[in-house]
């Protein structure tokens, strides 16, 4: 089994024993409701179920002081009055006689998960725990957190497995200052956190949560804070943060393990966050992280206080860990100005430490006073009547959204292949459907008439197979596919594939053509297809929907192009199908092609048809089959800085396109260097 789920019922025992409006949201139902939903969706049954164990004193001591541990142990014997008095010593914490046991289980669950992933028992997993951990410090409980579960897991992975680079992604809506303090001078742990900040007016009100806190000493550049200065951040803002901040750093860092402080108070409906990201956004975030560290992703629950939103978001995360395609993101993909300003700030603050940000230059920083809060949701006071009404409204909106999401069925077959010469030498992953079918003869004939190249016997047969495969994808029988094409007819087949898909109900088709494949001459520029050519040296946008970019010569250049151009365009376009054509002389290494396919699947909801040149190696087809089947792409190899020419081409294209494709923007105002 691929995904571990670590849990223990005892973690539902701790609860608030007195009145405290700030703490009452951290309740046992957070776990029971979530687990119930995972069962109801059949997701728990697909995971390797692990009963959490308690962390030992020595394991807790990796992060916490002996005195603090002794004090926490003593809470088991205190009466309610004493517990309340001790709680008052900390900021936003409550203790219960079972708190110590729960907190030991929560930390232990993280350790078990890391062990399961690093010994290879599973690829990835989620620990469903409480109390949460990321606010907890060496000698202090804070923000509902007692032991720092993720920090302890990271220290354990370093100590027991000798890991030298660990990435911690904290997508909880609060700043995990506890994790930041523990690793602030440690360059072997890269800590990324986005958080509601509102220029310091949101809990925990810390100056060091801002973007200019980058770490200390040798750890400078290994703390990355992305503060949100307004509430109401949504899917486009979160995706922009991943594409333009986290992922470039993460690829350059090249982690051996990814730990996620998976708080879902950053999702729609949550009373703490007041953000707007919908549950499927977490499937996208999870899938994007899975291309790192060979897919070794360990997620641990932190916050998340809207039970409906929390449980749906956890389901989405688990589905992504299991390898299911993500549902398309809802809403328009236009990041907010305030989000772009935050992104610009953090890129500028981190530029001294990361080549990806140096090369792309940093635009002049806009003063935060220039941002308008017009039309923006303003924060509500917790506990007030307006607040309760807003929460109820969010629940209703969420239900409607989810009903829509779940009426789109998951295709019964994850991947199908229609290959010719390549089959024999190819070792396919298990449960790939090998398709022999062809589209009906007359239909294939009708389409073949469009191009002379398709009249020939072999080209005609190939076309029949490609159309059959496309039909399976468009009818939701198959999620993704691979087909071989042959050199003289490749461009013609691709042209027919686009037209066929559009005639069969596809609304938007993204075509990524690598190598010698010409843009179909009379393909309508009507916004229903977006054509990206990657080859040679040309960088040009003939129109908003017809873009050529050069093939970068280095891993760094390749990553920059994918993260800064291809994916933002794909997210902006929101295709319901991606055609990834690797034509003759495409020039991609197998690992690059695999990464491209793996990443394109995310915005496309898994619907990718790869058309590979028949002359390609069986290794290429094999690795594409793996990633389209939901497996992790292989590592790209050592990170190598992009060439100045590649960067210039990228900036040129961004400058030309960012006013139309807003997901390309990395600054609050257009007009940085390279634009215009
Ligand atoms: C883990 C977490 C939040 C504490 C909020 C206190 N803690 N107002 O989400
Ligand atoms: Zn939180």
XYZ file of C-alpha atoms and ligand atoms in Angstrom:
686
model
C 0.000 0.000 0.000
C 1.133 3.439 -0.876
C -0.219 5.715 1.834
C -0.119 5.405 5.632
C -2.797 6.832 7.907
C -1.634 7.134 11.515
C -4.205 7.650 14.239
C -5.232 6.675 17.759
C -8.649 7.084 19.272
C -7.111 8.171 22.596
C -6.269 11.496 20.954
C -9.958 12.406 21.165
C -9.855 12.338 24.984
C -8.471 15.832 25.622
C -11.079 18.580 25.729
C -11.676 21.998 27.229
C -13.040 21.782 30.795
C -13.906 25.460 31.321
C -15.213 28.459 29.367
C -12.689 29.845 26.924
C -13.945 31.171 23.584
C -10.433 31.257 22.143
C -9.693 27.588 22.834
C -13.074 25.904 22.386
C -12.552 25.403 18.642
C -9.810 22.832 19.259
C -12.255 20.006 20.021
C -12.302 16.171 19.731
C -14.877 16.329 16.893
C -12.098 17.634 14.653
C -10.711 14.102 14.564
C -13.916 12.079 14.742
C -15.647 14.019 11.959
C -12.599 13.856 9.734
C -12.142 10.157 10.244
C -15.813 9.508 9.597
C -15.580 11.367 6.304
C -12.465 9.429 5.266
C -14.341 6.178 5.917
C -17.454 7.363 4.140
C -15.420 8.181 1.031
C -13.689 4.801 1.151
C -10.324 6.489 1.595
C -9.350 5.107 4.985
C -9.805 1.599 3.585
C -7.266 2.322 0.838
C -4.569 3.400 3.293
C -2.233 1.402 5.479
C -3.786 1.911 8.899
C -1.291 2.438 11.724
C -2.159 2.828 15.398
C -0.157 5.691 16.861
C 2.357 4.971 19.620
C 3.601 7.374 22.275
C 6.862 9.189 21.654
C 9.516 8.382 24.263
C 11.071 10.882 26.655
C 14.275 10.767 24.590
C 12.393 11.429 21.365
C 10.537 14.394 22.862
C 13.917 15.558 24.170
C 15.114 16.039 20.584
C 13.248 19.348 20.735
C 12.025 20.057 24.282
C 13.849 20.772 27.548
C 13.850 18.179 30.382
C 12.172 20.680 32.737
C 9.345 21.352 30.281
C 8.844 17.623 29.723
C 8.694 16.998 33.475
C 6.139 19.784 33.879
C 3.973 18.430 31.079
C 4.126 14.936 32.605
C 2.881 16.334 35.928
C -0.259 17.785 34.291
C -1.736 14.265 34.335
C -2.230 14.491 38.114
C -3.587 18.057 38.341
C -7.198 18.945 39.142
C -9.265 21.232 36.941
C -8.403 24.387 38.870
C -4.688 23.639 38.680
C -4.931 22.798 34.989
C -6.667 26.085 34.318
C -4.046 28.003 36.286
C -1.201 26.352 34.378
C -2.967 26.983 31.057
C -2.987 30.670 31.944
C 0.820 30.655 31.935
C 0.826 30.148 28.175
C -0.756 31.898 25.190
C -3.890 30.147 23.839
C -3.422 26.758 25.497
C -5.644 24.508 27.598
C -4.702 21.372 29.510
C -6.787 18.299 30.351
C -5.659 15.312 32.427
C -5.299 13.363 29.160
C -3.375 16.111 27.350
C 0.044 14.628 28.082
C -0.941 11.180 26.771
C -2.525 12.747 23.653
C 0.510 14.914 22.994
C 2.842 11.898 23.347
C 0.676 10.027 20.825
C 0.609 13.015 18.457
C 4.405 13.235 18.455
C 4.706 9.440 18.245
C 2.369 9.336 15.241
C 4.718 11.654 13.358
C 7.688 9.439 14.203
C 5.893 6.328 12.997
C 4.930 8.033 9.781
C 8.494 9.144 9.081
C 9.755 5.624 9.885
C 7.181 4.043 7.563
C 8.166 6.355 4.705
C 11.934 6.242 5.220
C 12.030 2.449 5.539
C 10.036 2.218 2.314
C 6.973 0.550 3.846
C 4.838 3.269 2.209
C 5.452 6.161 -0.195
C 3.766 8.832 1.897
C 1.158 9.357 4.582
C -0.871 11.466 6.943
C -0.889 11.558 10.738
C -4.277 12.620 12.078
C -3.395 14.070 15.438
C -4.255 16.450 18.216
C -3.010 18.425 19.940
C -1.322 20.153 16.997
C 2.370 21.048 17.182
C 3.782 23.906 15.121
C 3.432 26.681 17.750
C 5.071 24.654 20.494
C 8.591 25.706 21.557
C 11.524 24.191 23.427
C 10.060 25.066 26.808
C 6.598 26.415 26.083
C 3.174 25.300 24.986
C 1.484 27.777 22.639
C -1.547 28.095 20.359
C -3.175 24.730 21.305
C 0.215 23.018 20.750
C 2.054 21.021 23.432
C 4.874 19.163 21.651
C 6.196 20.205 18.272
C 5.241 17.091 16.331
C 6.727 18.109 12.988
C 9.972 19.450 14.466
C 10.448 16.238 16.466
C 9.835 14.179 13.315
C 12.407 16.246 11.416
C 15.074 15.832 14.136
C 14.321 12.102 14.241
C 14.727 11.801 10.455
C 18.070 13.597 10.659
C 19.306 11.526 13.565
C 18.086 8.057 12.677
C 18.397 8.207 8.879
C 21.155 10.783 8.462
C 19.034 13.009 6.240
C 20.802 16.192 5.266
C 17.986 18.180 3.679
C 14.421 18.282 4.968
C 11.722 20.614 3.672
C 8.924 21.635 6.025
C 5.875 23.136 4.318
C 3.519 24.815 6.780
C 0.231 25.526 5.014
C -1.657 26.127 8.264
C -3.049 29.674 8.329
C -1.011 30.564 11.427
C 2.716 31.113 11.522
C 4.447 28.073 13.007
C 6.829 30.219 14.989
C 7.763 27.176 17.101
C 9.230 25.407 14.075
C 10.915 28.612 12.956
C 12.677 29.070 16.335
C 13.816 25.439 16.479
C 15.472 25.478 13.051
C 16.269 29.145 12.492
C 20.053 28.629 12.411
C 19.930 25.197 10.749
C 20.566 25.100 6.966
C 19.583 21.432 6.768
C 15.909 22.221 7.360
C 14.128 24.600 5.001
C 11.016 25.953 6.708
C 8.306 27.552 4.542
C 5.189 29.058 6.087
C 2.410 31.193 4.730
C 0.158 32.797 7.295
C -2.483 35.368 7.973
C -0.507 38.378 9.174
C -2.359 41.612 8.409
C 0.799 43.650 8.953
C 1.277 42.106 12.397
C -2.298 42.583 13.599
C -3.138 38.878 13.659
C -2.209 36.248 16.248
C 0.541 35.526 17.291
C 1.394 39.185 16.473
C 5.095 38.583 15.892
C 7.517 40.807 14.026
C 9.468 37.664 13.085
C 6.547 36.297 11.076
C 7.200 38.847 8.340
C 8.968 38.108 5.055
C 12.234 39.712 6.165
C 12.782 37.024 8.820
C 14.971 34.681 6.771
C 16.844 32.695 9.442
C 20.035 33.282 11.421
C 23.731 32.602 10.885
C 24.290 29.566 8.653
C 20.525 29.170 8.494
C 19.984 32.411 6.605
C 17.721 31.772 3.624
C 16.319 28.584 5.157
C 13.377 30.268 6.859
C 10.819 31.474 4.320
C 7.830 33.475 5.541
C 4.991 34.486 3.262
C 2.696 36.725 5.296
C -0.831 37.367 3.953
C -1.818 40.916 4.731
C -5.479 40.482 3.917
C -8.052 37.798 4.593
C -9.902 36.200 1.680
C -6.912 34.562 -0.032
C -8.096 31.839 -2.377
C -7.015 29.146 -4.811
C -5.232 31.485 -7.221
C -3.241 33.080 -4.406
C -2.170 29.756 -2.942
C -1.188 28.379 -6.343
C 0.796 31.531 -7.116
C 2.619 31.139 -3.794
C 3.563 27.560 -4.636
C 4.580 28.257 -8.241
C 6.476 31.486 -7.631
C 7.893 31.047 -4.136
C 7.884 27.578 -2.623
C 8.568 25.308 -5.602
C 11.523 27.222 -7.096
C 13.203 27.154 -3.668
C 12.266 23.561 -3.042
C 13.767 22.335 -6.315
C 16.925 24.295 -5.695
C 17.118 22.909 -2.137
C 16.431 19.348 -3.363
C 14.988 17.850 -0.157
C 15.266 14.178 0.786
C 12.015 14.339 2.730
C 9.010 16.689 2.793
C 7.126 17.234 6.044
C 3.861 19.109 5.863
C 2.437 21.043 8.786
C -0.986 20.381 7.365
C -3.347 22.811 9.002
C -6.662 23.352 7.261
C -7.605 26.601 8.952
C -6.288 28.073 5.684
C -9.379 26.643 3.913
C -12.742 28.242 3.171
C -15.152 28.559 6.061
C -12.557 28.421 8.800
C -13.260 30.920 11.572
C -9.564 31.498 12.302
C -8.251 31.947 8.789
C -11.167 33.605 6.978
C -9.563 32.518 3.722
C -11.359 31.205 0.614
C -9.300 28.277 -0.689
C -11.577 25.347 -1.502
C -10.858 21.733 -0.479
C -9.567 20.624 -3.876
C -6.827 23.239 -3.583
C -5.190 20.966 -1.001
C -5.149 18.107 -3.507
C -3.251 20.403 -5.875
C -0.801 21.522 -3.194
C -0.191 17.903 -2.173
C 0.348 16.726 -5.743
C 2.783 19.518 -6.454
C 4.798 18.535 -3.374
C 4.847 14.902 -4.487
C 7.259 15.671 -7.325
C 9.866 16.476 -4.641
C 11.987 14.067 -2.589
C 10.934 11.050 -4.655
C 7.396 11.541 -3.358
C 8.375 11.071 0.317
C 5.705 13.356 1.777
C 4.623 13.080 5.426
C 1.682 15.293 6.347
C 0.703 15.934 9.955
C -2.482 17.628 10.995
C -2.133 21.035 12.645
C -5.140 23.419 12.763
C -8.508 23.348 10.986
C -11.640 24.316 12.910
C -14.544 24.288 10.467
C -15.500 20.624 10.685
C -16.992 20.374 7.193
C -14.189 22.262 5.500
C -11.557 20.420 7.528
C -12.838 16.936 6.713
C -13.267 17.649 3.003
C -9.816 19.181 2.774
C -8.273 16.198 4.570
C -10.062 13.855 2.124
C -8.592 15.802 -0.792
C -5.118 15.575 0.723
C -5.408 11.816 1.241
C -6.764 11.285 -2.272
C -3.772 13.130 -3.666
C -1.388 11.077 -1.515
C -3.047 7.917 -2.854
C -2.312 9.115 -6.397
C -5.832 9.987 -7.540
C -6.095 12.889 -9.993
C -7.201 16.167 -8.399
C -10.516 17.760 -9.344
C -10.012 21.016 -11.269
C -9.697 24.130 -9.128
C -12.835 26.217 -8.885
C -12.957 29.964 -9.383
C -11.116 32.370 -11.634
C -7.380 32.043 -11.457
C -6.427 35.651 -10.817
C -4.261 36.305 -7.778
C -5.111 39.323 -5.657
C -2.961 42.370 -5.608
C -2.224 42.024 -1.918
C -1.124 38.406 -2.446
C 1.204 39.455 -5.262
C 2.719 42.123 -3.050
C 3.452 39.502 -0.406
C 4.962 37.207 -3.034
C 7.110 40.036 -4.338
C 8.332 40.832 -0.818
C 9.370 37.339 0.043
C 11.111 36.828 -3.305
C 13.059 40.023 -2.728
C 13.941 39.063 0.857
C 15.131 35.614 -0.259
C 16.933 36.697 -3.425
C 20.369 36.876 -1.729
C 20.144 33.178 -0.874
C 18.503 31.523 -3.912
C 19.638 31.749 -7.522
C 16.100 31.261 -8.872
C 15.121 34.630 -7.411
C 18.355 36.458 -8.192
C 18.171 35.704 -11.858
C 14.604 36.783 -12.274
C 15.429 40.114 -10.702
C 13.349 41.728 -8.038
C 10.940 44.464 -8.907
C 10.933 47.623 -6.829
C 8.970 47.012 -3.673
C 5.680 48.819 -3.425
C 4.928 50.328 -0.094
C 2.164 48.445 1.616
C 0.167 51.638 2.104
C -0.567 51.661 -1.613
C -2.741 48.581 -1.360
C -6.442 49.171 -1.315
C -8.794 47.092 0.751
C -11.711 48.000 -1.489
C -14.072 45.146 -2.161
C -12.083 42.895 0.094
C -13.636 40.911 2.902
C -12.736 42.460 6.226
C -11.957 40.296 9.222
C -14.825 39.450 11.525
C -14.652 39.360 15.289
C -14.742 35.770 16.523
C -17.784 34.843 18.538
C -19.953 37.689 17.209
C -23.296 37.051 15.477
C -21.948 38.133 12.094
C -19.187 35.629 12.510
C -21.593 32.754 13.192
C -23.708 33.753 10.202
C -20.637 33.828 7.985
C -19.643 30.363 9.147
C -23.116 28.993 8.384
C -23.012 30.606 4.970
C -19.637 29.049 4.280
C -21.005 25.630 5.205
C -23.858 25.966 2.735
C -21.607 27.244 -0.038
C -19.199 24.428 0.657
C -21.918 21.791 0.392
C -23.062 23.097 -2.992
C -19.486 23.129 -4.214
C -18.784 19.605 -3.033
C -21.938 18.218 -4.570
C -20.709 19.573 -7.888
C -17.232 18.175 -7.352
C -18.372 14.683 -6.594
C -20.747 14.392 -9.524
C -17.715 14.247 -11.766
C -16.864 10.553 -11.621
C -13.370 9.163 -11.283
C -12.517 7.243 -14.473
C -12.347 3.490 -13.796
C -8.985 3.192 -15.570
C -6.103 5.389 -14.495
C -4.009 4.961 -17.606
C -4.107 3.329 -21.017
C -1.384 2.917 -23.617
C -1.595 2.495 -27.355
C 1.915 1.861 -28.521
C 3.302 0.159 -31.553
C 6.956 -0.783 -31.864
C 7.609 0.399 -28.336
C 5.434 -2.196 -26.585
C 7.742 -5.137 -26.888
C 10.645 -3.576 -25.023
C 8.459 -1.800 -22.514
C 7.962 -2.911 -18.955
C 4.677 -1.323 -17.952
C 3.578 -0.700 -14.407
C 0.863 -3.088 -13.204
C -2.776 -2.349 -13.978
C -2.085 -0.230 -17.030
C -4.663 -0.944 -19.687
C -3.070 -1.881 -22.998
C -5.459 -0.738 -25.625
C -5.787 -2.439 -28.977
C -8.949 -0.665 -29.987
C -9.260 1.787 -32.816
C -11.840 4.409 -33.649
C -14.403 3.260 -36.243
C -12.929 3.037 -39.747
C -15.216 5.637 -41.378
C -14.651 8.119 -38.625
C -10.885 7.762 -38.808
C -11.134 8.149 -42.582
C -13.086 11.365 -42.256
C -10.436 12.890 -39.980
C -7.556 11.497 -42.047
C -8.795 13.479 -45.037
C -7.564 16.662 -43.358
C -3.903 15.781 -43.955
C -2.076 14.056 -46.776
C 0.350 12.558 -44.257
C -2.482 10.555 -42.708
C -3.387 8.647 -45.842
C -0.509 6.228 -45.465
C -1.279 2.871 -43.908
C 0.719 3.176 -40.761
C -0.204 6.790 -40.049
C -3.845 5.875 -40.556
C -3.638 3.003 -38.058
C -1.923 5.238 -35.506
C -4.576 7.905 -35.913
C -7.299 5.322 -35.263
C -5.596 4.314 -32.023
C -5.046 7.884 -30.851
C -8.686 8.791 -31.491
C -9.830 5.706 -29.625
C -7.675 6.644 -26.640
C -8.906 10.240 -26.707
C -12.448 8.989 -26.789
C -11.785 6.977 -23.628
C -10.416 10.059 -21.897
C -13.222 12.370 -23.029
C -15.834 9.809 -21.965
C -14.233 9.543 -18.545
C -13.399 5.878 -18.980
C -9.674 6.497 -18.774
C -7.800 9.249 -16.998
C -4.584 9.476 -19.003
C -2.830 7.769 -21.865
C 0.265 7.327 -23.950
C 0.339 6.733 -27.678
C 3.199 6.425 -30.110
C 3.252 8.643 -33.170
C 5.544 8.495 -36.130
C 7.722 11.263 -37.456
C 6.225 12.330 -40.779
C 2.652 12.260 -39.442
C 3.181 13.475 -35.858
C 2.099 17.077 -36.452
C -0.939 15.958 -38.418
C -2.005 13.540 -35.695
C -1.637 16.258 -33.099
C -3.720 18.641 -35.183
C -6.497 16.083 -35.532
C -6.276 15.251 -31.826
C -6.953 18.892 -30.922
C -9.880 19.230 -33.334
C -11.302 15.876 -32.363
C -11.213 16.739 -28.629
C -12.885 20.093 -29.195
C -15.565 18.456 -31.339
C -16.174 15.870 -28.608
C -17.008 18.204 -25.774
C -13.620 19.365 -24.497
C -13.909 23.058 -23.635
C -10.232 23.899 -23.502
C -7.283 21.881 -24.798
C -3.731 22.719 -23.791
C -1.172 21.488 -26.245
C 2.472 21.346 -25.187
C 4.548 20.498 -28.243
C 8.198 19.720 -27.643
C 10.574 19.339 -30.587
C 9.844 19.539 -34.305
C 6.107 19.930 -34.346
C 4.655 22.861 -36.207
C 1.620 24.799 -35.102
C -1.332 23.658 -37.225
C -1.728 26.327 -39.892
C -5.426 27.051 -39.768
C -6.157 26.155 -36.158
C -8.618 28.741 -34.884
C -7.227 31.188 -32.331
C -10.528 31.256 -30.445
C -9.366 30.638 -26.888
C -10.352 26.985 -26.942
C -6.814 25.788 -27.447
C -3.597 27.056 -25.966
C -0.522 26.078 -27.942
C 2.940 26.033 -26.332
C 5.952 25.089 -28.399
C 9.161 24.249 -26.595
C 12.103 24.007 -28.962
C 15.178 25.678 -30.365
C 15.915 29.232 -29.327
C 12.749 31.135 -30.129
C 10.803 33.028 -27.458
C 7.723 34.616 -28.929
C 4.065 35.074 -28.195
C 2.312 35.189 -31.551
C -0.922 35.562 -29.666
C -2.163 34.961 -26.165
C -2.860 31.371 -27.220
C 0.165 30.640 -29.396
C 3.435 30.806 -27.526
C 6.926 29.568 -28.348
C 9.623 29.143 -25.758
C 13.165 27.883 -26.106
C 14.302 24.557 -24.741
C 16.456 25.505 -21.729
C 19.882 23.967 -21.572
C 20.163 23.384 -17.803
C 18.075 21.822 -15.044
C 17.680 25.245 -13.441
C 16.491 26.757 -16.708
C 14.121 23.898 -17.307
C 12.589 24.237 -13.839
C 12.246 27.987 -14.194
C 10.391 27.577 -17.466
C 8.057 24.974 -16.055
C 7.302 26.787 -12.798
C 7.326 30.376 -14.025
C 5.690 29.879 -17.445
C 4.186 26.510 -18.300
C 2.315 25.843 -15.048
C 1.028 29.399 -14.532
C -0.288 29.336 -18.105
C -1.827 25.930 -17.504
C -3.494 27.095 -14.280
C -4.722 30.276 -15.942
C -6.128 28.383 -18.917
C -7.725 25.596 -16.827
C -7.671 22.960 -19.555
C -9.874 19.912 -19.408
C -7.320 18.031 -21.450
C -3.563 18.325 -21.990
C -1.872 16.931 -25.082
C 1.816 16.535 -24.372
C 3.537 15.840 -27.677
C 7.177 14.827 -27.702
C 8.061 15.103 -31.346
C 11.234 14.198 -33.215
C 14.380 15.675 -31.678
C 12.475 16.885 -28.631
C 15.720 17.099 -26.695
C 14.243 16.405 -23.257
C 15.918 13.997 -20.895
C 13.663 11.205 -19.693
C 13.538 12.692 -16.188
C 12.613 16.104 -17.570
C 9.822 14.655 -19.694
C 8.553 12.722 -16.673
C 8.525 15.825 -14.487
C 6.731 17.819 -17.155
C 4.069 15.118 -17.506
C 3.716 14.746 -13.737
C 3.267 18.484 -13.237
C 0.901 19.003 -16.166
C -1.399 16.348 -14.750
C -2.102 18.520 -11.723
C -3.910 21.454 -13.404
C -5.453 19.052 -15.932
C -7.203 16.891 -13.350
C -5.114 13.935 -14.487
C -6.271 14.179 -18.109
C -3.038 14.041 -20.051
C -2.467 12.264 -23.326
C 1.224 11.905 -24.079
C 2.087 11.449 -27.750
C 5.627 10.161 -28.025
C 7.690 9.763 -31.122
C 8.078 6.164 -32.111
C 11.821 6.566 -32.265
C 11.902 7.382 -28.540
C 13.464 4.939 -26.156
C 11.335 2.415 -24.278
C 12.744 4.003 -21.095
C 10.990 7.258 -21.963
C 7.658 5.545 -22.537
C 8.169 3.553 -19.347
C 8.841 6.550 -17.149
C 5.926 8.474 -18.670
C 3.680 5.491 -18.009
C 4.784 5.534 -14.390
C 4.041 9.173 -13.713
C 0.758 9.139 -15.630
C -0.176 6.189 -13.464
C 0.282 8.385 -10.393
C 3.828 7.499 -9.393
C 6.532 9.976 -8.465
C 8.876 11.270 -11.170
C 12.597 10.513 -10.837
C 14.984 13.206 -9.629
C 16.235 15.660 -12.264
C 19.804 15.331 -11.097
C 22.005 18.108 -9.722
C 20.560 21.600 -9.826
C 22.356 23.676 -12.415
C 21.870 27.418 -12.718
C 19.883 28.679 -15.716
C 21.820 30.417 -18.480
C 21.414 34.191 -18.864
C 19.881 33.662 -22.328
C 17.240 31.327 -20.939
C 16.402 33.783 -18.177
C 16.168 36.619 -20.654
C 13.747 34.620 -22.781
C 11.645 33.839 -19.723
C 11.484 37.476 -18.612
C 10.661 38.554 -22.146
C 7.734 36.156 -22.375
C 6.477 37.021 -18.931
C 6.610 40.715 -19.795
C 4.649 40.104 -22.956
C 2.031 37.851 -21.432
C 1.479 38.764 -17.792
C -1.183 41.369 -18.424
C -3.330 38.682 -20.082
C -2.263 35.652 -18.056
C -2.389 36.898 -14.484
C -0.976 33.711 -12.985
C 2.390 34.725 -14.498
C 2.634 37.764 -12.236
C 5.143 37.810 -9.409
C 4.718 41.400 -8.270
C 1.931 43.650 -7.082
C 2.211 45.937 -10.029
C 3.184 45.159 -13.622
C 6.311 47.022 -14.572
C 9.189 45.091 -13.063
C 12.338 44.623 -15.118
C 11.767 42.618 -18.263
C 8.203 43.663 -18.827
C 6.790 45.846 -21.555
C -2.588 24.966 15.528
C -3.392 26.224 15.447
C -4.098 28.284 16.477
C -4.128 29.021 17.768
C -4.999 30.268 17.639
C -5.077 31.069 18.899
N -3.361 27.052 16.508
N -5.902 32.214 18.737
O -4.080 26.436 14.465
Zn -3.536 27.228 12.650
